[in-house]
Backbone as a ProteinNet text record, in pm:
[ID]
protein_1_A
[PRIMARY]
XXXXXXXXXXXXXXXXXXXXXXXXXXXXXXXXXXXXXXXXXXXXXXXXXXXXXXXXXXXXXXXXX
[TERTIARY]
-593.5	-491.9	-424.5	-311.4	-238.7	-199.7	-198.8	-215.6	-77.9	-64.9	8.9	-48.7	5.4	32.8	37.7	-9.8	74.6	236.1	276.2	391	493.3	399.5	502.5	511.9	413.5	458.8	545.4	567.7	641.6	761.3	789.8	904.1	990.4	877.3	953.3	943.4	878.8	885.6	971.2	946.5	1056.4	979.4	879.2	748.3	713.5	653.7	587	430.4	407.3	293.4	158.2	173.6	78.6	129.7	178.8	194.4	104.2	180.4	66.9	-99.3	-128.1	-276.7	-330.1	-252	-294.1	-313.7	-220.2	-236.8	-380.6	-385.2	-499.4	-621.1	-624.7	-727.2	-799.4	-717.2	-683.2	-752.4	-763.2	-747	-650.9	-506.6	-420.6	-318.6	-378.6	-303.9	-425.4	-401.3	-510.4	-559.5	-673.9	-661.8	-666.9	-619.6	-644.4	-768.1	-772.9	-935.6	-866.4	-1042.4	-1003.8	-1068.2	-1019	-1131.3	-1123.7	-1254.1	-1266.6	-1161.2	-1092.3	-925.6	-886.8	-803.7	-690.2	-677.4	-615.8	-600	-524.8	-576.9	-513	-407.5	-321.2	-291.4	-239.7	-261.1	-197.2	-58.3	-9.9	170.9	220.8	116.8	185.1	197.4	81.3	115	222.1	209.6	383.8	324.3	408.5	502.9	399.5	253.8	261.1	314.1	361.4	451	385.5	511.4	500.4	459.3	340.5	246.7	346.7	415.4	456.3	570.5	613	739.6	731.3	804.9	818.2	904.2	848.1	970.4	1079.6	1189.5	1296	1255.5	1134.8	1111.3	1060	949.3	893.9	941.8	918.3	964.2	989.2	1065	1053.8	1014.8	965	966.1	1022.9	1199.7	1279.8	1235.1	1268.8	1275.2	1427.8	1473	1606.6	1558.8	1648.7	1640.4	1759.4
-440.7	-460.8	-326.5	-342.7	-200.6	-229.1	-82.3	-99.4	21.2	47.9	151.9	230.7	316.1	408.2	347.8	406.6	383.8	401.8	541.5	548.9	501.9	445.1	362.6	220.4	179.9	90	59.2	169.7	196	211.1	274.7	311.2	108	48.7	-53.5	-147.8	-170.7	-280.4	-229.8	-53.2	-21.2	-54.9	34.2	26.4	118.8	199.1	256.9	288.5	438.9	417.1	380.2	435.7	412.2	265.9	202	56	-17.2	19.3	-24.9	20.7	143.2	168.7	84.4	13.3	-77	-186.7	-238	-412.6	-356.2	-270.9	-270.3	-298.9	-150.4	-177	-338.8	-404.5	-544.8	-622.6	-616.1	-694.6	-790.5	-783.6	-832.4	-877.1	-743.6	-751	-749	-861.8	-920.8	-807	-800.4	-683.5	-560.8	-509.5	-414.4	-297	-176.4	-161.2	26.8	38.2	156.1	272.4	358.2	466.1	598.9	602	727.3	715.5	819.3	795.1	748.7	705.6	659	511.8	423.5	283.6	273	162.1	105.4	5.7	-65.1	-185.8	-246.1	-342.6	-443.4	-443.3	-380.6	-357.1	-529.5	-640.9	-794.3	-825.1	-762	-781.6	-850.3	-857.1	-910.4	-850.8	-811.8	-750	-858.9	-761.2	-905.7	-934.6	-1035.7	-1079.1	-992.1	-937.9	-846.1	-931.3	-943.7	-1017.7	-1026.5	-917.4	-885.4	-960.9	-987.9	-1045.6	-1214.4	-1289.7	-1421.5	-1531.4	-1623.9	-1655.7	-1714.1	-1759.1	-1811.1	-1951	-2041	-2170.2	-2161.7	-2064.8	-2075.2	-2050	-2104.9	-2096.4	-1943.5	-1897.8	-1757.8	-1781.8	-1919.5	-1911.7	-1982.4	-1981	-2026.5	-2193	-2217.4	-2352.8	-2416.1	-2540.6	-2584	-2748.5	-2773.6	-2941	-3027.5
2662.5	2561.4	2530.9	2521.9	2476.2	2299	2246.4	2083	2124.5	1960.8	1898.1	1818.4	1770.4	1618	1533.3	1393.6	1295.8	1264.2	1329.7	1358.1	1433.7	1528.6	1610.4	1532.7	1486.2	1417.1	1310.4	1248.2	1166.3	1184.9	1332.5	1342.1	1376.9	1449.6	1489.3	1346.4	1247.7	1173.4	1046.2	1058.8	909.5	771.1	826.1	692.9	706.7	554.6	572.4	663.8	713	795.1	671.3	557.9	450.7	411.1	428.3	416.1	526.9	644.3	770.5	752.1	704.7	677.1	608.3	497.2	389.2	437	517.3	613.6	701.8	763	851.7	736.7	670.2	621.8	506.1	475.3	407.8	528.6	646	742.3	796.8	771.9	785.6	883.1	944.3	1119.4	1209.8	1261.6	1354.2	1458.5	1511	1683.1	1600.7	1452.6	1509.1	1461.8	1504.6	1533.1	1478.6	1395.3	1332.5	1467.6	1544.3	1630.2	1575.5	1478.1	1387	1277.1	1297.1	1162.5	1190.1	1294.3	1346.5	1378.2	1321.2	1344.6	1424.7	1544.3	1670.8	1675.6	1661.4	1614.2	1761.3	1775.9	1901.4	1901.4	2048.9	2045.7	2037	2021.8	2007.8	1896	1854	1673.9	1596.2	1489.7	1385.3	1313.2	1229.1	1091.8	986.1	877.8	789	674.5	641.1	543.2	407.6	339.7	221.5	139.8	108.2	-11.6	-158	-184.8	-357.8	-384.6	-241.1	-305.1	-319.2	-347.5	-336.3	-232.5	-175.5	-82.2	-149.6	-124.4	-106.3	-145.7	-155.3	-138.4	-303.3	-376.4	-434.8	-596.2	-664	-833.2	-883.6	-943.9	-987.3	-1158.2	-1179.3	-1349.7	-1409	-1349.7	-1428.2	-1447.1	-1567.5	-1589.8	-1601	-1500.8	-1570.2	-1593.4	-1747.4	-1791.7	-1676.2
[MASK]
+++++++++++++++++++++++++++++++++++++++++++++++++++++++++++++++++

């Protein structure tokens, strides 16, 4: 299997690399594997969905009558 960087990942998804440290370490992105410091991540990987925000489908609160 071929992996990446953090930086390379970063460079392709347009995240921070301390964002990506955070999905790894969460377990979030499947494959990938810590060797010593440095986290490996699978170049098949996806991008995982930004937890904080809300989708497009889901209630923000508002109530209408």
């Amino acid at each position: 299997m071929e992996y990446m960087t953090l930086k390379e990942a970063s460079r392709i998804w347009k995240i921070s690399p301390r964002m990506i440290n955070y999905y790894c370490s969460a377990g979030r992105i499947p494959g990938a594997e810590k060797m010593g410091t440095v986290w490996l991540i699978p170049k098949n990987a996806t991008k995982p969905l930004d937890g904080r925000r809300k989708s497009a489908g889901q209630s923000g609160g508002e109530h209408h009558d």
